[in-house]
Coordinates of C-alpha atoms and ligand atoms in Angstrom, one line a residue:
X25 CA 21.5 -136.7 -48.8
X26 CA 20.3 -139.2 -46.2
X27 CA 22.5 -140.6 -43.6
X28 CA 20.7 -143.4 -42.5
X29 CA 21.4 -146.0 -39.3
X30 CA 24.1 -144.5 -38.0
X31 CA 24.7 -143.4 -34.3
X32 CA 25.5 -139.6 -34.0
X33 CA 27.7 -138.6 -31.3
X34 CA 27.6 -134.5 -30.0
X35 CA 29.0 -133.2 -27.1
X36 CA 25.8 -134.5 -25.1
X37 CA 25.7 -137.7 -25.6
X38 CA 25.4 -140.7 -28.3
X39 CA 21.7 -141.8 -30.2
X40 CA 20.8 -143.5 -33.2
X41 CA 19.6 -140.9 -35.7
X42 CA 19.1 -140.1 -39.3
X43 CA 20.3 -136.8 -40.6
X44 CA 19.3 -135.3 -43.9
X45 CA 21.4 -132.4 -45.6
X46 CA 20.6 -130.2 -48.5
X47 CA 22.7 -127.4 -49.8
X48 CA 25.4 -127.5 -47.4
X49 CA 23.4 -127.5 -44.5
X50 CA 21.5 -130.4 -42.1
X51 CA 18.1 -130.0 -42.9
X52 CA 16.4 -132.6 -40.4
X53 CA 17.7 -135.1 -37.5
X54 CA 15.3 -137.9 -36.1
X55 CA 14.7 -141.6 -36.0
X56 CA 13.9 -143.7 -39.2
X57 CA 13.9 -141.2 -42.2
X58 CA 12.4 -142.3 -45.3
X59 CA 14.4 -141.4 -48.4
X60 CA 12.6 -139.0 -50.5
X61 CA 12.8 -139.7 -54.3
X62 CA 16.0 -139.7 -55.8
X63 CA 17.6 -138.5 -52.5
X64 CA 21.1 -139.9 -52.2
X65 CA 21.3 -142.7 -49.0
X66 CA 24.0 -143.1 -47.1
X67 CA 24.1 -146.3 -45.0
X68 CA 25.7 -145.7 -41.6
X69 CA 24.6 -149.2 -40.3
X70 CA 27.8 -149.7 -37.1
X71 CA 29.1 -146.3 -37.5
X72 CA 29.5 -143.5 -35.5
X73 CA 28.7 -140.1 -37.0
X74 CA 30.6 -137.0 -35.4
X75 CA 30.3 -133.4 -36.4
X76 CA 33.6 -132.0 -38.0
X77 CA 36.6 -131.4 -36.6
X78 CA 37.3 -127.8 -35.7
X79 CA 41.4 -127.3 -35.8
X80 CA 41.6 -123.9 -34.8
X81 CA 45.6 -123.8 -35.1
X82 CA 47.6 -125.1 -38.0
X83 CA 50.8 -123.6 -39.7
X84 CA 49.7 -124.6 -43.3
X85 CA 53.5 -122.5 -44.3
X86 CA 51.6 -120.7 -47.6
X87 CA 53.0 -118.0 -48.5
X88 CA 56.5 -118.3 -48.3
X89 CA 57.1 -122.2 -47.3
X90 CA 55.3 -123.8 -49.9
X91 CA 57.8 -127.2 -49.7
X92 CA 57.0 -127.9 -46.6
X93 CA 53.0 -127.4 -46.7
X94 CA 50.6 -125.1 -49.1
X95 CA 47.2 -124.8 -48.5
X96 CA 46.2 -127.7 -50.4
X97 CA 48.6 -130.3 -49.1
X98 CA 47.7 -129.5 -45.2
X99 CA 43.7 -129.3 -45.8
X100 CA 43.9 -132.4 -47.7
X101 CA 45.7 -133.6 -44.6
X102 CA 43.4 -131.7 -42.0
X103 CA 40.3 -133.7 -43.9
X104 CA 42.1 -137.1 -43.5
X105 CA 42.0 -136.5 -40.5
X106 CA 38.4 -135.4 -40.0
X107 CA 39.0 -131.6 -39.5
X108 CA 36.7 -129.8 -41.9
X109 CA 37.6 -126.4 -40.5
X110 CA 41.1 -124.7 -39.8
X111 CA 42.2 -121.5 -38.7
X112 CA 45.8 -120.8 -39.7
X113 CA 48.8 -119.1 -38.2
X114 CA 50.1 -115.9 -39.5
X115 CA 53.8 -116.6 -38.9
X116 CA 54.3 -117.6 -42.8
X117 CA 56.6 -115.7 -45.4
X118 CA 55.9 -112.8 -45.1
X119 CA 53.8 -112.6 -41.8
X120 CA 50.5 -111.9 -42.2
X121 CA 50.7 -108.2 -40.0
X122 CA 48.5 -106.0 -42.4
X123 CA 46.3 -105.9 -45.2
X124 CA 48.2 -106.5 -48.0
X125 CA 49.1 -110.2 -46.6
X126 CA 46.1 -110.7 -45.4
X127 CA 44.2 -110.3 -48.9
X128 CA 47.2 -111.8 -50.5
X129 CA 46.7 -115.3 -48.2
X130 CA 43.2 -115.1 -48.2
X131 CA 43.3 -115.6 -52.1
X132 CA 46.0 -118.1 -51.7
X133 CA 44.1 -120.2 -49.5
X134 CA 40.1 -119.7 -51.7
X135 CA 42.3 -121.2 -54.5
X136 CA 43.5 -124.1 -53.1
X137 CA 41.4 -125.4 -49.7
X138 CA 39.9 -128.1 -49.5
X139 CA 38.0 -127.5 -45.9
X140 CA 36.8 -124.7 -44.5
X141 CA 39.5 -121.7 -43.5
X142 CA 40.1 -118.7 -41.2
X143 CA 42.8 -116.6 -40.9
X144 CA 44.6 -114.9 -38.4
X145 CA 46.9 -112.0 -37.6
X146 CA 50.2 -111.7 -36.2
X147 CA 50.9 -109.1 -33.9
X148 CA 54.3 -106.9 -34.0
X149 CA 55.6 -104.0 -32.0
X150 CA 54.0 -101.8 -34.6
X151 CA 50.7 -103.1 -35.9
X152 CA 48.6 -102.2 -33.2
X153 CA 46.1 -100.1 -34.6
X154 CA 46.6 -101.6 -37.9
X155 CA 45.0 -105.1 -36.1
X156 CA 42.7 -103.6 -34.2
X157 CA 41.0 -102.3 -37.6
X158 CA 41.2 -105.8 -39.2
X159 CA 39.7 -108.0 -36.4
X160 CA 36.4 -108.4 -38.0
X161 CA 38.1 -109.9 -40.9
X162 CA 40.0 -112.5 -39.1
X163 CA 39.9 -115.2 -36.7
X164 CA 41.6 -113.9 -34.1
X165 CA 45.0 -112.0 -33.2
X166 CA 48.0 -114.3 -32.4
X167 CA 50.7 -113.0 -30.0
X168 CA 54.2 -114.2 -29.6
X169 CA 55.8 -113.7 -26.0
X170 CA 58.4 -115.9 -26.9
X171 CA 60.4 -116.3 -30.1
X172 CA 59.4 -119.2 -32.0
X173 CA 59.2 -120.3 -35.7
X174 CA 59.0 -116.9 -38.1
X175 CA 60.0 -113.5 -36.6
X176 CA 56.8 -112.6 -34.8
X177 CA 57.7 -111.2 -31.5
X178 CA 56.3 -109.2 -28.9
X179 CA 58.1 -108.6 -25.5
X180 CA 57.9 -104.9 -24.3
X181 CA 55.4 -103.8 -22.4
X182 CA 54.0 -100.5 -24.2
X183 CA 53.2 -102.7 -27.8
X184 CA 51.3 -106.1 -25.1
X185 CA 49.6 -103.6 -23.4
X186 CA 48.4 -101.8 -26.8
X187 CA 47.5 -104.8 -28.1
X188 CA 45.8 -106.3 -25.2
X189 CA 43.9 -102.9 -25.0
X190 CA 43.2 -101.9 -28.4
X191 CA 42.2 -105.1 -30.2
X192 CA 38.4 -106.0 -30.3
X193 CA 38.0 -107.5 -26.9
X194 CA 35.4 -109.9 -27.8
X195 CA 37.9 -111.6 -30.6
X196 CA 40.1 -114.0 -29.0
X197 CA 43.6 -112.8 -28.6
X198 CA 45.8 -116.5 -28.7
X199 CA 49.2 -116.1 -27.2
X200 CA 52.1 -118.3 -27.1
X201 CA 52.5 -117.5 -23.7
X202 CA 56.4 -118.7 -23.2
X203 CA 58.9 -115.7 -21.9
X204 CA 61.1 -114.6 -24.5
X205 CA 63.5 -113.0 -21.4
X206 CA 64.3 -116.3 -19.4
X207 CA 63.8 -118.1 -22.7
X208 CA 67.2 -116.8 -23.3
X209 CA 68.9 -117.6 -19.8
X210 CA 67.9 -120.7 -19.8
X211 CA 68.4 -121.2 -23.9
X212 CA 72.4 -119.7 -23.1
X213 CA 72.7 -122.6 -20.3
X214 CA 71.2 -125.3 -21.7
X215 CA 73.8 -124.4 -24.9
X216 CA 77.1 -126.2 -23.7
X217 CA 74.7 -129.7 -23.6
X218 CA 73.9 -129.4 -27.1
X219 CA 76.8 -131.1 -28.5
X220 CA 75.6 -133.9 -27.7
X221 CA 73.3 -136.4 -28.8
X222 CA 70.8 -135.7 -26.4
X223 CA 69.7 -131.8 -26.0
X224 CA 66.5 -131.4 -23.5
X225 CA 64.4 -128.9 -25.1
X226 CA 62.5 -129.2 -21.8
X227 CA 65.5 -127.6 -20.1
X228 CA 66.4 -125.1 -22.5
X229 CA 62.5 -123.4 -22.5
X230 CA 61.5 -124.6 -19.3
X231 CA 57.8 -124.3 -17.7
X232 CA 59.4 -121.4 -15.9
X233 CA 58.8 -119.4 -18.9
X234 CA 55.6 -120.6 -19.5
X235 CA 54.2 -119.4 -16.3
X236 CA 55.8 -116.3 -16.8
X237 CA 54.4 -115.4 -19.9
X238 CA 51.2 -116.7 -18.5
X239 CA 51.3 -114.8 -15.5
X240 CA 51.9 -111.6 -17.2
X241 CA 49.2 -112.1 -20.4
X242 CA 46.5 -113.0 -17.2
X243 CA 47.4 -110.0 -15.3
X244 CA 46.8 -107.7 -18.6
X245 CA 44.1 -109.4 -19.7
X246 CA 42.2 -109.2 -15.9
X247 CA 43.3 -105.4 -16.4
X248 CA 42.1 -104.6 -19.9
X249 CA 38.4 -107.2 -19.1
X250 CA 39.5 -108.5 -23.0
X251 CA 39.6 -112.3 -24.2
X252 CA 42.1 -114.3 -24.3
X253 CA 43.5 -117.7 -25.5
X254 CA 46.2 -119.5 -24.3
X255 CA 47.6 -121.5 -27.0
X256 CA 49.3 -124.7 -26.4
X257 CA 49.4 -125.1 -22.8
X258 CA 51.4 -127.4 -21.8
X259 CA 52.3 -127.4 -17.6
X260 CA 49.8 -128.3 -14.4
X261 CA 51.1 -125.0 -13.4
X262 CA 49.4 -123.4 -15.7
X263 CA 46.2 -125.2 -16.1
X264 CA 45.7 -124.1 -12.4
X265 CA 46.7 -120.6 -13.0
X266 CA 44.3 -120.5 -15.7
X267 CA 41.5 -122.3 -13.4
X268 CA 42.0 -119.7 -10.8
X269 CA 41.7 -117.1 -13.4
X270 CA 38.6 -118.3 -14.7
X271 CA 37.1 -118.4 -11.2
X272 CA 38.3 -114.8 -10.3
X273 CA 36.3 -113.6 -13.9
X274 CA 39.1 -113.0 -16.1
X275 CA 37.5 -114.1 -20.2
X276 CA 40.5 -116.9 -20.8
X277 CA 40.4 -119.7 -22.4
X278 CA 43.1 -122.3 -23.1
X279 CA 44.3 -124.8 -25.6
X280 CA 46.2 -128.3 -25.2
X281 CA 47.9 -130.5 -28.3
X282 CA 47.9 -134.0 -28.9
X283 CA 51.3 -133.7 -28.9
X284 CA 51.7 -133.0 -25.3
X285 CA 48.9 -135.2 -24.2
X286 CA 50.2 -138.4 -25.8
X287 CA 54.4 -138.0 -26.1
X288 CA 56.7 -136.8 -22.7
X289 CA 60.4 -135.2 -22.9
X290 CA 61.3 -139.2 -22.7
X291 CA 60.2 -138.9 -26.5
X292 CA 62.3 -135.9 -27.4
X293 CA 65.0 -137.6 -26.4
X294 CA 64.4 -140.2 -28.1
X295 CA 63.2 -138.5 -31.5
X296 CA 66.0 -135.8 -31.6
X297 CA 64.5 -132.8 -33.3
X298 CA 61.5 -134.9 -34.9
X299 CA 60.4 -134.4 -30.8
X300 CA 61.4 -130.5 -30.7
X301 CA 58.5 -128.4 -30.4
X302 CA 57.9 -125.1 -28.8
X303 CA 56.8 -125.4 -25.9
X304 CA 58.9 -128.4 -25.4
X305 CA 57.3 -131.7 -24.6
X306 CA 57.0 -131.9 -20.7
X307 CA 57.7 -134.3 -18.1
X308 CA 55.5 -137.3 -17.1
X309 CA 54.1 -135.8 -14.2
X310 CA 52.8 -133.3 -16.3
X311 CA 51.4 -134.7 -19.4
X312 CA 49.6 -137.1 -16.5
X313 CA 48.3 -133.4 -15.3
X314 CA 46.8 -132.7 -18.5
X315 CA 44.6 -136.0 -18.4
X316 CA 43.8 -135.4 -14.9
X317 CA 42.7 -131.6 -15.3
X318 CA 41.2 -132.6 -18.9
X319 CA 38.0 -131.0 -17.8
X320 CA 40.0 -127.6 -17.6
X321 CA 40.9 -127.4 -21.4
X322 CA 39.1 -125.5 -23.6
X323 CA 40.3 -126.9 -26.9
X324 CA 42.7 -128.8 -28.3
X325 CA 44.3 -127.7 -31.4
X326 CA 47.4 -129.2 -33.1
X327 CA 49.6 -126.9 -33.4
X328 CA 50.4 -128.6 -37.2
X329 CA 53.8 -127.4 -37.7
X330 CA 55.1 -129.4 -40.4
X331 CA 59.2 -128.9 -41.1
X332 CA 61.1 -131.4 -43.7
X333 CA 62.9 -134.5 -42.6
X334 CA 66.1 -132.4 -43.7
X335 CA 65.6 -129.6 -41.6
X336 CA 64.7 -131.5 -38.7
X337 CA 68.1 -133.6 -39.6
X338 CA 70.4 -130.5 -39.0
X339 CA 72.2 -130.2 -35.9
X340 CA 70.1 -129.5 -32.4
X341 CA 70.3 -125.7 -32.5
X342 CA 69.4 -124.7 -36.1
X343 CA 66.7 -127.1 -36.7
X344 CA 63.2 -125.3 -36.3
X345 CA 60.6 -126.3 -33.8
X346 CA 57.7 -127.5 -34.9
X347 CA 55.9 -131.2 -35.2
X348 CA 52.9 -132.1 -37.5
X349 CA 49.4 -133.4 -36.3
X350 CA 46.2 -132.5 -37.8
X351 CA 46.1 -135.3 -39.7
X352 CA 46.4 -137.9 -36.4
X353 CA 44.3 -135.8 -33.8
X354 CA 41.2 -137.1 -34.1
X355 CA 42.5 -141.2 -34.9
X356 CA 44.6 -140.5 -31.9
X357 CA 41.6 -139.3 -29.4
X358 CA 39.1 -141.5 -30.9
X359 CA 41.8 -144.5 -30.0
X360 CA 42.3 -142.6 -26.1
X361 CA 38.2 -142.7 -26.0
X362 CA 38.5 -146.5 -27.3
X363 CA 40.4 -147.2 -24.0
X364 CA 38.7 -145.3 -21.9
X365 CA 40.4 -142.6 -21.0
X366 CA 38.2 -140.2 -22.2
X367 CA 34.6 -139.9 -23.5
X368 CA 34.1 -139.0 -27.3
X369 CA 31.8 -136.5 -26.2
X370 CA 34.6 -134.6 -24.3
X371 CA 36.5 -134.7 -27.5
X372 CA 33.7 -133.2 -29.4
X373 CA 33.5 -130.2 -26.6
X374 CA 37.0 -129.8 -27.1
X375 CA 37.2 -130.4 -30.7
X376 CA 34.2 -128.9 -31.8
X377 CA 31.8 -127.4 -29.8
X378 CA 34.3 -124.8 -27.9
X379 CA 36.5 -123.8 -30.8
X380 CA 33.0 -122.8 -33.1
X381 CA 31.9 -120.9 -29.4
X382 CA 35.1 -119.7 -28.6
X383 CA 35.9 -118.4 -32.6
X384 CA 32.3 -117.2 -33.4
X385 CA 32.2 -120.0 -36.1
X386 CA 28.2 -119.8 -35.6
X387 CA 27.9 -121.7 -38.6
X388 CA 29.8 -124.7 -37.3
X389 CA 29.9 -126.8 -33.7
X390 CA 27.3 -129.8 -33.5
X391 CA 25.2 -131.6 -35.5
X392 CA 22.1 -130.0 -35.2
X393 CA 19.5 -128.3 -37.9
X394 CA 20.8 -125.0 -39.4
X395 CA 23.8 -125.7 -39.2
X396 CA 27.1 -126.5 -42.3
X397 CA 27.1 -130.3 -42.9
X398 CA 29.8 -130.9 -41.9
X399 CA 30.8 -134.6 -40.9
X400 CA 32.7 -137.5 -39.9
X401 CA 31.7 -140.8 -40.3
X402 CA 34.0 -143.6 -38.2
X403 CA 34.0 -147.0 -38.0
X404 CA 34.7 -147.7 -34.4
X405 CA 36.2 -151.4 -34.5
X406 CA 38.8 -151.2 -37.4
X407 CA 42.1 -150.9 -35.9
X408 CA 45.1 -150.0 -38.3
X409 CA 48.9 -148.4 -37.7
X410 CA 49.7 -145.1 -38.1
X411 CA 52.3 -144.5 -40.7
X412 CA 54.4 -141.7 -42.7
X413 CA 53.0 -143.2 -45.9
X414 CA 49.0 -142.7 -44.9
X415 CA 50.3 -138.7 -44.0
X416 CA 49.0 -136.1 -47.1
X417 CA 51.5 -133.6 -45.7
X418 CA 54.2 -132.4 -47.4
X419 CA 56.6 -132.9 -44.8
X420 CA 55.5 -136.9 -45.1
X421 CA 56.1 -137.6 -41.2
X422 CA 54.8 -138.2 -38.1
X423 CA 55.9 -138.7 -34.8
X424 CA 53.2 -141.6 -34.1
X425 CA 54.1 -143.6 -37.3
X426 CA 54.0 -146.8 -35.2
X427 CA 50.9 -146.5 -33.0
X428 CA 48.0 -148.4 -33.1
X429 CA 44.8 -147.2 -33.4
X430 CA 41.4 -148.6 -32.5
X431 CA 38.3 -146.4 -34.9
X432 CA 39.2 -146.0 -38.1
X433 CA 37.9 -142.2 -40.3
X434 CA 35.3 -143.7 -43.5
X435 CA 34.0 -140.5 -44.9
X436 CA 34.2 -137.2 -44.6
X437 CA 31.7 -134.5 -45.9
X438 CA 32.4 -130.5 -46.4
X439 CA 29.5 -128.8 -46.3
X440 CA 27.7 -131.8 -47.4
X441 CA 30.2 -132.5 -49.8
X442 CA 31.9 -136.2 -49.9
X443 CA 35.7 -135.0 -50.0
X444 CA 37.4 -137.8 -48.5
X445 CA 36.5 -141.3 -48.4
X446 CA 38.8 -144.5 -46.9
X447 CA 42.2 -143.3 -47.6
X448 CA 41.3 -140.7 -50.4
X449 CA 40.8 -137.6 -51.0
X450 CA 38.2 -136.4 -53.4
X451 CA 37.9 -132.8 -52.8
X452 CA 38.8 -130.3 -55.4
X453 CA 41.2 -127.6 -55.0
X454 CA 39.4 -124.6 -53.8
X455 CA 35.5 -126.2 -52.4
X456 CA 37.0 -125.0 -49.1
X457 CA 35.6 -121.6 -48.1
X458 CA 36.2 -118.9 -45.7
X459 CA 34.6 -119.1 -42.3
X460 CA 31.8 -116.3 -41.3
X461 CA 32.4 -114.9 -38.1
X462 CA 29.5 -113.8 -35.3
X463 CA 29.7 -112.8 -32.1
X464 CA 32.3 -115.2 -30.2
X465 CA 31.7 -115.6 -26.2
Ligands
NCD526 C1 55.5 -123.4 -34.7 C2 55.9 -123.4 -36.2 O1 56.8 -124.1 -36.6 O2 55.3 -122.5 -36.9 N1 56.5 -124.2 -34.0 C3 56.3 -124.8 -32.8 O3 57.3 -125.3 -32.3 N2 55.1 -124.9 -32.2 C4 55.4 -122.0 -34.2 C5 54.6 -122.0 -32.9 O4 53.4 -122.2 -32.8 O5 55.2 -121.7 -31.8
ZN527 ZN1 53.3 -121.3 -30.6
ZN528 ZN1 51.7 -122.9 -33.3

């Protein structure tokens, strides 16, 4: 296939180019390709061609939540979105701890993805050496410090430290650094509030236990010399903590969500439980943070946590945490880089080029020759509205229906694969395919 006229964007810089692919891969990139005969042409004349979307943390709820989301459902929404590869969260039903779930999701997710897939493993207070013999198989380890959605917990020292120690330390190790200990002070006060309308979720897990948890994963992490990935970081606090870790040597790496770069505690307020997410959405001063320290942050990752409209309707304190987003990442950044607030090249870095380098997805991460063709063609004038009806998620919600949005998702190709083309999605159950994994740095 021929992509012909288009302007390619990486994470260096925008140029006209054509791009050929053949079997799955891009075979050639330079100016004014002839077709060759027969070849398939693709005219890119005023778009913009970006490499896939890597999302490297998505709750796709299969096994054991299959209403909600399976793993066709939230990769046909991941490639709506322009995310053609997704790593997903072991907190399902059952929690992927072992081998047994492990194979058992694995088959679950080569019969019904439509991108490309990794998995990952939970940790517990009991798995350790069973994870540590697994990580070649997986994407990474995740690490709850805080209680969240599932029953994946670890807050003892002896299991964190065996973990932190004994799991390869050049796989990332992604922790939901919030501290399950003040978690539940502050959780027990915030309590008497949440008969009314209005619960702050932002008071009841507070950046207090963020930093905590962050503090402590750093310190063990500077201790052990092993990698590590803060998931959904959320606090200036901890961007700088994480900045000074960095500069001290320490192998960290961190994550930041759309959620928390585009909606405050103002909107959970607002929203009810449609806004509650763990960790909470933050004040202004420090979603304004994020943009400010945007060149700190590694990746940014979704967190897709889809929960139904009826579980989210149930009174503050039993409905779950958790907010969708894969589909609306990238129309949401591509509308932020429409304004100016950001480059599309640093939302390819972030979207693209760390998560392949960070997750040893060496097959993945720019547009360049060798590598899977995997891509995103955008049309950057069309403006449109974001709305619950356009989302291919089960839950069939989102918290920007509403927004407007400046660049518009054509095409997308899997492995040079057309699988979703102006509202549609063409891919068949099971052309997604697991993700190799290389070295990661
Ligand atoms: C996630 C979920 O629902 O699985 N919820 C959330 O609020 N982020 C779990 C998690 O990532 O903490
Ligand atoms: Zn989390
Ligand atoms: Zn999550």
């Amino acid at each position: 296939m021929l992509i012909r006229n288009g302007v390619l964007v990486g994470a260096e810089g925008q140029q006209r180019l054509d791009l050929r692919t053949r079997a799955e891969k891009i075979v050639e990139i330079a100016e004014g390709l002839t077709p060759e005969p027969g070849e398939e042409v693709v005219d890119a004349s005023g778009l913009l061609v970006l490499p896939g979307f890597i999302d490297t943390h998505v709750h796709f709820r299969d096994p054991g939540g299959t209403h909600k989301e399976d793993f066709l459902s939230g990769t046909q929404a991941a490639l709506a979105g322009g995310v053609t590869t997704i790593l997903d969260m072991p907190n399902t039903q059952p929690a992927v701890t072992g081998r047994e779930q492990l194979n058992a999701k694995a088959a679950l997710a080569a019969a019904k993805a439509v991108v490309d897939y990794g998995l990952y493993l939970g940790a517990t207070p009991e798995n350790v050496e069973e994870a540590a013999g697994l990580a070649n198989e997986v994407a990474a380890m995740k690490l709850y410090m805080g209680s969240s959605t599932g029953s994946l917990l670890v807050t003892e020292f002896a299991p964190l430290y065996r973990h932190f120690s004994t799991f390869s330390h050049d796989k990332p190790l992604v922790v939901h650094a919030e501290d399950e200990q003040s978690l539940q002070y502050f959780g027990a006060l915030a309590r008497p509030q949440s008969s009314a309308t209005n619960t702050n979720h932002n008071l009841a897990r507070p950046p207090l236990s963020a930093q905590i948890a962050l503090s402590r994963a750093l310190a063990i992490a500077e201790k052990t010399g092993r990698r590590l990935h803060i998931a959904h970081t959320t606090t200036q606090r901890e961007l700088e903590l994480i900045q000074e870790a960095k500069q001290k040597g320490v192998r960290v790496t961190c994550e930041v969500t759309p959620l928390h770069l585009f909606l405050t505690e103002e909107d959970q307020q607002q929203k009810g439980n449609l806004g509650k997410v763990n960790p909470p959405l933050r004040s202004r001063e420090d979603q304004q943070a994020l943009w400010r320290l945007f060149d700190s942050i590694d990746t940014i990752g979704t967190d897709h946590a889809p929960h139904t409209l009826e579980e989210k309707r149930q009174p503050y304190a039993q409905a779950p945490s958790g907010i969708p987003g894969v589909q609306t990442m990238l129309p949401l950044l591509l509308n932020a880089a429409s304004q100016g607030r950001i480059t599309l090249q640093a939302v390819i870095e972030r979207c693209v080029t760390n998560p392949a380098r960070i997750f040893g997805l060496s097959t993945k991460g720019a547009l360049e020759i060798g590598k899977d063709a995997d891509i995103v063609l955008i049309d950057p004038e069309k403006e449109y509205e974001i709305t619950n009806e356009q989302m291919l998620s089960k839950c069939g919600w989102t918290p920007f229906a509403g927004t407007h949005i400046k660049g518009m998702i054509e095409q997308v190709y899997v492995r040079g694969a057309l699988g979703y083309v102006r509202g549609t999605c063409i891919a068949r159950a099971g052309s997604g395919k697991s993700v190799v994994y290389t070295q990661s740095c």
